[in-house]
Amino acid sequence: MNALERYHYWLSSPDIADADKAELWDIKDDLNEIVERFYTELSFGTAGLRGILGAGDNRMNVYNVRRATEGLARYLTSLPHEGERAVCIAYDSRRFSDVFARESACVLAAHGISVYLFSTLHSVPQLSFATRYYKCMAGIVITASHNPPKYNGYKVYWSHGGQVAPREADAILDNIRGVEGFATAYMPYQKALRDGLVTLIGREVDEAYFAATLSLLLYPALDREKGPSMPLIYTPLHGTGYVPVTTVLSRMGLTQVFVVDKQRAPDPDFPTVASPNPEDPNAFTLALRLAEEKKADVILATDPDADRLGVNVRKQDGTWVTLTGNQIGSILIYSLLSAYKATGKLPLGGLVVKSLVSTRLADAICARFNVTCKEVLTGFRFISEEIARCEEKGDNTFLFGFEESYGFLAGGFARDKDAICAAMLVAEACIAARARGLTLYDLLQEIYKEFGYFKESVKSYTLEGKTGIERINTAMVALRAAPPAEVAGFAIAKAVDYKNPDETGLPPSNVLRYSLENGAWIAVRPSGTEPKLKLYIGADADSEPAVDALLAQLMDGMDGLLCGYLYE
């Protein structure tokens, strides 16, 4: 059926609620909106579902959530399994997140699958941890991470606590496609509770998660001694981070954690920010005011599902700097490896894992400590796969994983980005630096002086809707058909297409990366979760002004090329 036929199918279906039909009747004269909602189904991939809320095939709603869960349930019941078949479910502060979580539980219960459902909103890392804690076959978290308020999403995790791999995602998708119309199994929520198929969870697994996280502290005695004198500002940006982050910081010894009051409570409208994204310096506006009032030198911010951490630090001259994800990752790697070496706990075969678009400063730091730094495709599930490989083969000890997009993980208790653990480790790095009379920014400058000025620049091109997706695809096709020979006057020494596994040794991925004659690198890829094309540039030089100038020059050249494909 085409978009108009699907539109009328929804309007005529007895399974669609009157309120949703009324929403669809309101767009009866808007052909473009009808096409946007019905030209395709909301895609299900390794990141699950993510889309704009509303009625329609290409929107996030209870019908698509039930259908996705029906596909998951059919796949889980087809697998050989001993013991309890169970799924853990968590949800964040977004619109309908709690509704989608309960609806998912009702579909699973109808298939005889036990559900461990968090009784209140919880973060992504806590869901990942709980999936492993309860030995579940899979996990679900209802979230759209740091997307704008009109979005929500549905992410599926596997028994190892990481996001599903392509093989499982494809199998789930096959089962979703086998669901006819809106015909899903369904058990009323109260009956599922009475029959013991849905168990509400919270405190027990929370305490286990907190204990595991706190076990990663590097200097617990120093934290207890110096932590009480260090003021720290934190904002959960209206999301799930408030309780877990403040709990961990308090238990490690910090008594002056000041939370931005207007951003403390969960709120699906995220009223104080344009976007609840800790990558955006504007998300720190209210926190900066509080920092000046409390004379703090560091601000931490987590996104709505608390898997990404942003950090703002004060310089010695009193000005503030928003650290990049690469800078945060480099500080944490240096702090971890330095502490392990100083205490004799640096293992042989230590492993740090980073995405292919993340800083090469990590490689330089790891080389100094004789630790392997492995590069994987973008997507934190590839980092979680490396943790599982370490456990299976025993040839490496996982120490840390990160992505430039503000995702960090230590320890491996959870298997996805963990802003709660990262907040604790950044706070500890601040305490250690403060004990030496330094700020976190000073520590970063020490790292640059020792290893070189490695810096990066990232730009996203947002093109929503059917036309936007087509333009992004056209740009990638054009780059493959006619690879640039140079950028800003610097010749490209090597071009790698990550769609070719024979060339990369990695699974196929829609990424292009160019190595330049001057040692800089450029990568281009469509986002896997948002309607964006992303451009990454990395370079190094003997000084910060020199590397900043080089990055600006390369960005101008590559931006001009991409804009020609995307907007003309």
XYZ file of C-alpha atoms in Angstrom:
568
model
C 0.000 0.000 0.000
C 1.140 3.552 -0.672
C 1.100 6.342 1.911
C -2.506 7.393 1.252
C -3.727 3.812 1.393
C -1.936 3.254 4.695
C -3.440 6.492 6.011
C -6.974 5.327 5.236
C -6.196 1.864 6.607
C -5.372 3.418 9.974
C -8.541 5.534 9.883
C -10.716 2.504 9.170
C -9.093 0.104 11.637
C -11.103 -0.772 14.767
C -7.784 -1.219 16.612
C -6.911 2.486 16.416
C -8.167 4.621 19.311
C -10.547 7.495 18.599
C -8.034 10.075 19.826
C -5.433 8.829 17.338
C -7.992 8.830 14.509
C -8.885 12.412 15.404
C -5.196 13.328 15.134
C -5.103 11.761 11.664
C -8.318 13.482 10.538
C -6.660 16.794 11.398
C -4.070 16.248 8.644
C -6.523 15.095 5.945
C -5.722 18.129 3.765
C -1.956 18.047 4.335
C -0.575 15.586 1.795
C 3.049 16.209 2.787
C 2.315 15.354 6.419
C 0.417 12.227 5.393
C 3.354 11.111 3.264
C 5.843 11.798 6.087
C 3.803 9.674 8.493
C 3.045 6.802 6.126
C 5.602 6.576 3.308
C 7.563 4.003 5.324
C 7.475 2.104 8.583
C 9.489 3.340 11.521
C 12.710 1.425 10.945
C 13.929 -1.167 13.436
C 17.687 -1.585 13.569
C 20.432 -2.247 16.088
C 19.347 0.937 17.888
C 15.720 -0.278 17.910
C 13.081 2.315 17.074
C 13.348 6.079 17.279
C 11.043 8.692 15.827
C 8.665 11.588 16.255
C 5.679 10.911 18.490
C 2.297 10.652 16.770
C -0.083 8.417 14.892
C 1.198 6.672 11.785
C 3.512 3.950 10.527
C 6.536 6.255 10.630
C 5.877 7.576 14.126
C 6.429 6.455 17.723
C 3.126 5.282 19.218
C 1.643 2.398 21.225
C 0.817 0.443 18.063
C 4.400 0.406 16.803
C 5.707 -0.299 20.320
C 3.334 -3.258 20.705
C 4.247 -4.527 17.251
C 7.982 -4.294 17.948
C 7.510 -6.093 21.255
C 5.414 -8.775 19.566
C 8.300 -9.393 17.164
C 10.752 -9.530 20.049
C 8.514 -11.919 22.003
C 8.096 -14.259 19.031
C 11.844 -14.363 18.530
C 12.607 -14.975 22.211
C 10.108 -17.826 22.442
C 11.632 -19.429 19.340
C 15.072 -19.671 20.950
C 16.146 -22.679 23.022
C 16.377 -21.564 26.616
C 16.607 -23.169 30.031
C 14.968 -21.582 33.051
C 12.949 -18.381 33.170
C 12.364 -16.456 29.969
C 12.579 -12.875 31.153
C 12.997 -9.324 29.876
C 13.962 -6.228 31.903
C 12.308 -2.905 31.017
C 13.219 0.682 31.948
C 11.975 4.076 30.793
C 13.061 7.702 30.948
C 11.270 11.043 31.414
C 9.958 11.518 27.899
C 6.335 11.715 26.813
C 4.644 8.317 26.949
C 7.812 6.557 28.113
C 6.014 4.989 31.080
C 3.058 4.058 28.853
C 5.269 2.421 26.234
C 7.111 0.509 28.961
C 3.876 -0.904 30.396
C 2.506 -1.734 26.955
C 5.701 -3.645 26.197
C 5.320 -5.547 29.462
C 1.720 -6.462 28.603
C 2.690 -7.939 25.233
C 5.575 -9.933 26.696
C 3.408 -11.231 29.563
C 0.830 -12.476 27.064
C 3.565 -14.699 25.633
C 4.410 -16.083 29.067
C 7.627 -14.074 29.273
C 8.429 -12.714 32.725
C 9.060 -8.981 32.956
C 11.236 -7.101 35.443
C 9.849 -3.581 35.153
C 11.467 -0.647 36.922
C 8.890 0.981 39.182
C 10.188 4.496 38.424
C 12.132 6.097 35.611
C 15.705 4.785 35.342
C 18.759 5.311 33.185
C 20.185 3.307 30.299
C 23.217 2.035 32.269
C 20.948 0.851 35.087
C 18.819 -1.063 32.572
C 21.951 -2.627 31.088
C 23.165 -3.617 34.552
C 19.764 -4.992 35.599
C 19.437 -7.096 32.450
C 22.590 -8.939 33.485
C 21.720 -8.902 37.212
C 18.420 -10.709 36.647
C 19.917 -12.961 33.944
C 17.324 -11.812 31.420
C 17.240 -12.890 27.789
C 16.821 -9.273 26.715
C 16.177 -5.746 27.921
C 14.135 -2.803 26.674
C 14.571 0.868 27.479
C 12.109 3.509 26.326
C 14.158 6.596 25.480
C 15.217 8.913 22.692
C 18.419 9.908 24.475
C 19.172 13.604 23.867
C 16.769 14.156 20.950
C 14.275 17.066 21.057
C 11.011 16.641 23.047
C 8.949 15.504 20.054
C 10.945 12.246 19.844
C 10.846 8.966 21.715
C 12.434 5.590 21.116
C 12.634 1.894 21.939
C 16.042 0.263 22.411
C 16.589 -3.484 22.725
C 19.412 -5.038 24.738
C 20.608 -8.632 24.763
C 21.480 -10.964 27.638
C 25.056 -9.629 27.821
C 23.700 -6.174 28.665
C 24.739 -4.545 25.397
C 22.533 -3.454 22.538
C 21.418 -6.170 20.156
C 23.806 -7.121 17.371
C 22.710 -7.000 13.709
C 21.950 -10.745 13.658
C 19.456 -10.479 16.526
C 18.080 -7.181 15.224
C 17.444 -8.736 11.802
C 15.724 -11.744 13.383
C 13.518 -9.479 15.499
C 12.698 -7.407 12.421
C 11.714 -10.553 10.491
C 9.297 -11.422 13.289
C 7.931 -7.863 13.374
C 7.200 -8.068 9.662
C 5.259 -11.254 10.334
C 2.773 -9.388 12.546
C -0.415 -8.783 10.590
C -1.909 -5.353 11.092
C -2.197 -4.508 14.767
C -2.752 -8.106 15.918
C -0.463 -8.496 18.922
C -0.850 -10.647 21.988
C -1.818 -8.605 25.043
C -2.401 -9.218 28.742
C -3.965 -6.435 30.837
C -1.390 -4.835 33.102
C -3.125 -5.531 36.425
C -3.620 -9.190 35.492
C 0.065 -9.485 34.562
C 0.959 -8.095 37.989
C -1.443 -10.440 39.806
C -0.222 -13.475 37.883
C 3.402 -12.658 38.692
C 4.406 -12.154 35.077
C 5.356 -8.534 35.783
C 7.590 -7.794 38.771
C 8.235 -4.196 39.775
C 11.874 -3.592 40.698
C 14.031 -0.784 41.982
C 15.905 -0.616 45.264
C 17.606 -4.036 45.267
C 19.137 -3.698 41.831
C 19.861 0.006 42.406
C 21.983 -0.832 45.435
C 23.843 -3.525 43.517
C 24.546 -1.049 40.717
C 25.761 1.635 43.133
C 28.089 -0.825 44.881
C 29.580 -1.985 41.570
C 30.093 1.584 40.390
C 31.722 2.739 43.622
C 34.121 -0.224 43.476
C 35.826 1.553 40.546
C 37.034 4.495 42.644
C 40.766 5.027 42.270
C 41.542 7.074 45.395
C 38.772 6.425 47.948
C 40.811 7.759 50.875
C 41.648 10.977 48.994
C 37.992 11.321 47.967
C 36.859 11.166 51.601
C 39.571 13.600 52.684
C 39.301 16.215 49.935
C 35.825 15.624 48.524
C 33.907 17.520 51.234
C 35.770 20.756 50.437
C 35.117 20.653 46.685
C 31.921 22.302 45.395
C 30.504 20.660 42.264
C 27.533 21.630 40.094
C 25.314 19.000 38.511
C 22.319 19.130 36.207
C 20.263 16.125 35.052
C 18.648 18.272 32.314
C 15.163 17.115 33.390
C 16.073 13.443 32.918
C 16.814 10.252 34.852
C 20.220 11.163 36.265
C 19.316 13.081 39.429
C 18.893 10.181 41.875
C 21.721 7.887 40.702
C 24.312 10.616 40.075
C 23.761 12.434 43.379
C 23.695 9.103 45.228
C 27.055 8.004 43.843
C 28.691 11.417 44.340
C 27.425 11.573 47.925
C 28.642 8.076 48.762
C 32.116 8.767 47.384
C 32.458 11.665 49.816
C 31.246 14.815 48.064
C 29.049 16.898 50.369
C 28.843 20.065 48.265
C 27.011 18.814 45.185
C 24.688 21.606 44.051
C 21.947 20.638 41.609
C 20.417 23.157 39.192
C 16.986 23.475 40.750
C 15.045 24.333 37.585
C 16.483 21.266 35.833
C 16.229 18.835 38.754
C 12.747 17.391 38.136
C 12.005 15.081 35.187
C 10.090 17.009 32.525
C 9.321 15.689 29.016
C 9.189 19.237 27.627
C 12.768 20.055 28.738
C 11.588 23.650 29.224
C 14.920 25.255 30.183
C 16.966 24.108 27.171
C 16.592 24.152 23.398
C 17.831 20.554 23.411
C 18.626 18.327 26.426
C 22.050 17.556 25.023
C 25.176 17.858 27.212
C 27.212 18.208 24.011
C 25.629 21.646 23.575
C 27.365 24.434 25.546
C 23.999 26.212 25.822
C 22.737 23.377 28.042
C 25.076 24.723 30.770
C 23.585 28.248 30.929
C 21.731 27.842 34.238
C 24.490 25.669 35.696
C 27.098 28.346 34.994
C 25.130 30.868 37.042
C 24.979 28.444 39.951
C 28.697 27.683 39.602
C 29.554 31.356 39.975
C 27.346 31.598 43.045
C 28.884 28.510 44.671
C 32.447 29.204 43.460
C 32.683 25.800 41.818
C 35.290 24.853 39.205
C 33.430 22.028 37.453
C 29.932 21.342 36.134
C 28.563 17.926 35.170
C 25.504 17.386 32.979
C 23.756 14.173 31.936
C 21.271 13.708 29.103
C 17.701 12.441 29.720
C 18.592 8.727 29.835
C 21.911 9.397 31.637
C 24.128 7.589 29.175
C 26.013 10.720 28.014
C 28.019 13.071 30.220
C 29.007 16.650 29.485
C 31.619 18.583 31.486
C 32.287 22.309 31.822
C 35.469 23.404 33.627
C 36.857 26.681 34.883
C 40.269 27.909 33.763
C 42.705 29.674 36.059
C 41.622 33.042 34.610
C 38.030 32.357 35.684
C 36.595 31.682 32.233
C 34.788 28.448 31.421
C 35.426 25.779 28.776
C 32.994 23.089 27.644
C 35.079 19.964 27.153
C 34.556 17.805 24.089
C 33.767 14.126 24.415
C 37.279 13.391 23.161
C 38.813 15.583 25.860
C 36.728 13.971 28.617
C 37.640 10.511 27.322
C 41.343 11.397 27.206
C 41.309 12.799 30.749
C 39.600 9.658 32.048
C 41.986 7.315 30.220
C 45.009 9.212 31.551
C 43.592 9.317 35.093
C 42.718 5.616 35.103
C 45.998 4.392 33.659
C 48.081 6.700 35.848
C 46.287 5.498 38.982
C 46.560 1.842 38.015
C 50.274 2.221 37.338
C 50.922 4.135 40.566
C 49.152 1.474 42.640
C 50.603 -1.504 40.779
C 47.180 -2.465 39.437
C 47.843 -1.907 35.731
C 47.206 -5.360 34.239
C 49.124 -7.018 31.459
C 46.975 -7.024 28.353
C 45.000 -3.954 29.410
C 42.517 -2.804 26.759
C 40.955 0.560 25.918
C 38.340 0.618 23.156
C 37.262 3.653 21.157
C 35.153 4.348 18.099
C 36.853 5.002 14.776
C 35.795 8.681 14.815
C 37.287 9.345 18.258
C 40.549 11.092 19.108
C 43.956 9.628 18.399
C 45.180 11.208 21.626
C 43.790 8.054 23.245
C 46.190 5.957 21.158
C 49.154 8.081 22.256
C 48.238 7.830 25.947
C 47.678 4.076 25.771
C 50.994 3.540 23.983
C 52.829 5.314 26.814
C 51.299 2.910 29.359
C 51.750 -0.187 27.143
C 47.988 -0.634 26.928
C 46.237 -1.738 23.724
C 43.909 0.856 22.199
C 41.482 -0.842 19.844
C 39.340 0.938 17.278
C 35.800 -0.246 16.515
C 32.860 0.997 14.479
C 30.685 3.803 15.810
C 27.986 2.490 18.126
C 28.584 1.525 21.719
C 27.461 -2.056 21.153
C 30.802 -2.660 19.407
C 32.564 -1.636 22.609
C 30.314 -3.954 24.646
C 31.181 -6.772 22.244
C 34.858 -6.230 23.047
C 34.107 -6.560 26.768
C 32.364 -9.875 26.091
C 35.306 -11.012 23.956
C 37.746 -10.198 26.776
C 35.682 -12.283 29.182
C 35.413 -15.181 26.757
C 39.031 -15.347 25.594
C 40.834 -13.940 28.623
C 43.547 -12.373 26.470
C 42.807 -8.789 27.509
C 41.445 -6.940 30.521
C 38.892 -4.295 29.575
C 39.705 -0.996 31.255
C 37.763 1.724 29.478
C 35.677 2.426 26.389
C 34.487 5.697 24.887
C 32.991 7.496 21.911
C 33.546 11.107 20.961
C 29.783 11.630 21.311
C 30.128 11.843 25.108
C 29.749 8.147 25.870
C 32.088 6.547 28.460
C 32.292 3.222 30.285
C 34.651 1.720 32.846
C 34.493 -1.623 34.593
C 32.028 -3.327 32.304
C 29.319 -3.870 34.956
C 26.961 -2.133 32.567
C 27.470 -2.666 28.839
C 26.379 0.664 27.424
C 27.438 4.265 27.884
C 27.325 5.115 31.589
C 27.179 8.792 32.514
C 26.689 7.936 36.199
C 29.976 6.071 36.465
C 31.655 8.680 34.254
C 30.391 11.503 36.514
C 31.964 9.745 39.495
C 35.306 9.304 37.709
C 35.377 12.906 36.465
C 34.610 14.135 39.993
C 37.471 12.007 41.306
C 39.835 13.351 38.641
C 38.878 16.864 39.815
C 39.633 15.937 43.423
C 43.040 14.537 42.465
C 43.864 17.616 40.369
C 42.634 19.958 43.109
C 44.961 18.229 45.585
C 47.811 19.341 43.307
C 46.474 22.890 43.032
C 45.148 22.318 39.524
C 41.785 22.459 37.764
C 40.633 19.785 35.345
C 41.504 22.185 32.530
C 45.070 22.400 33.856
C 45.252 18.610 33.828
C 44.123 18.576 30.190
C 46.889 21.040 29.301
C 49.435 18.793 31.022
C 48.205 15.888 28.895
C 48.544 17.954 25.717
C 52.079 19.023 26.625
C 53.108 15.429 27.277
C 51.435 13.683 24.343
C 50.825 16.383 21.734
C 47.983 18.712 20.824
C 45.439 16.322 19.360
C 42.102 18.011 18.737
C 38.955 17.329 16.759
C 36.049 19.178 15.184
C 32.589 17.777 14.527
C 29.703 19.162 12.500
C 26.210 17.720 12.050
C 23.908 18.426 9.127
C 20.282 17.865 10.139
C 17.873 17.072 7.295
C 14.564 15.723 8.546
C 11.895 13.840 6.654
C 11.878 11.810 3.457
C 13.644 14.505 1.417
C 16.338 14.888 4.051
C 17.125 11.177 4.085
C 17.334 11.193 0.295
C 19.787 14.115 0.328
C 21.997 12.405 2.921
C 22.037 9.217 0.850
C 22.808 11.228 -2.293
C 25.784 12.869 -0.588
C 27.250 9.512 0.435
C 26.753 8.112 -3.080
C 28.445 11.177 -4.587
C 31.441 10.919 -2.258
C 31.894 7.270 -3.189
C 31.530 7.967 -6.902
C 34.027 10.835 -6.893
C 36.272 10.786 -3.796
C 37.974 14.139 -3.156
C 41.649 14.238 -4.042
C 42.414 17.000 -1.543
C 40.804 19.087 1.190
C 41.820 22.714 1.807
C 44.960 22.149 -0.253
C 46.077 19.015 1.608
C 46.247 15.846 -0.464
C 44.332 12.781 0.660
C 46.841 9.989 1.086
C 44.324 7.210 1.715
C 40.556 6.778 1.470
C 38.776 3.923 3.257
C 35.195 2.846 2.611
C 33.903 0.994 5.662
C 31.220 -0.673 3.579
C 34.027 -2.962 2.426
C 34.874 -5.415 5.247
C 37.799 -6.844 3.246
C 39.407 -3.413 3.415
C 38.768 -2.728 7.100
C 38.466 -6.084 8.860
C 35.286 -4.730 10.482
C 31.584 -5.343 9.790
C 30.208 -3.255 6.894
C 29.273 0.288 7.890
C 28.218 3.399 5.990
C 31.349 5.396 6.808
C 34.012 7.057 4.684
C 37.356 8.034 6.205
C 40.195 9.972 4.602
C 43.792 10.160 5.839
C 45.555 13.345 4.744
C 49.198 13.841 3.872
C 49.689 16.075 6.933
C 48.527 13.365 9.350
C 45.009 14.734 9.778
C 41.930 12.588 9.190
C 38.340 13.141 8.085
C 35.306 10.872 8.430
C 31.762 11.197 7.097
C 28.792 9.061 8.161
C 25.015 9.274 8.476
C 23.798 9.069 12.067
C 22.242 5.745 12.998
C 19.648 7.325 15.304
C 18.943 10.829 13.981
C 18.264 12.467 10.584
C 21.819 13.771 10.348
C 24.967 13.527 8.293
C 27.999 13.839 10.566
C 31.420 15.182 9.667
C 34.444 14.480 11.879
C 37.899 15.993 11.525
C 40.979 15.244 13.660
C 44.479 16.688 13.606
C 47.515 17.289 15.806
C 50.198 19.969 15.973
C 52.925 21.350 18.217
C 50.664 23.971 19.791
C 46.986 24.544 20.458
C 46.689 27.614 18.181
C 48.319 25.657 15.344
C 45.965 22.688 15.613
C 42.930 24.976 15.976
C 43.907 26.839 12.803
C 44.418 23.597 10.903
C 41.055 22.227 12.015
C 39.288 25.425 10.955
C 40.948 25.276 7.536
C 39.967 21.637 7.004
C 36.434 22.240 8.246
C 35.922 25.101 5.783
C 37.089 22.945 2.900
C 35.072 19.851 3.759
C 31.978 21.821 4.753
C 31.890 23.505 1.367
C 32.075 20.130 -0.362
C 29.273 18.571 1.705
C 26.982 21.586 1.496
C 27.203 21.344 -2.275
C 25.793 17.817 -2.106
C 23.231 18.427 0.646
C 21.683 21.790 -0.193
C 22.081 22.442 -3.921
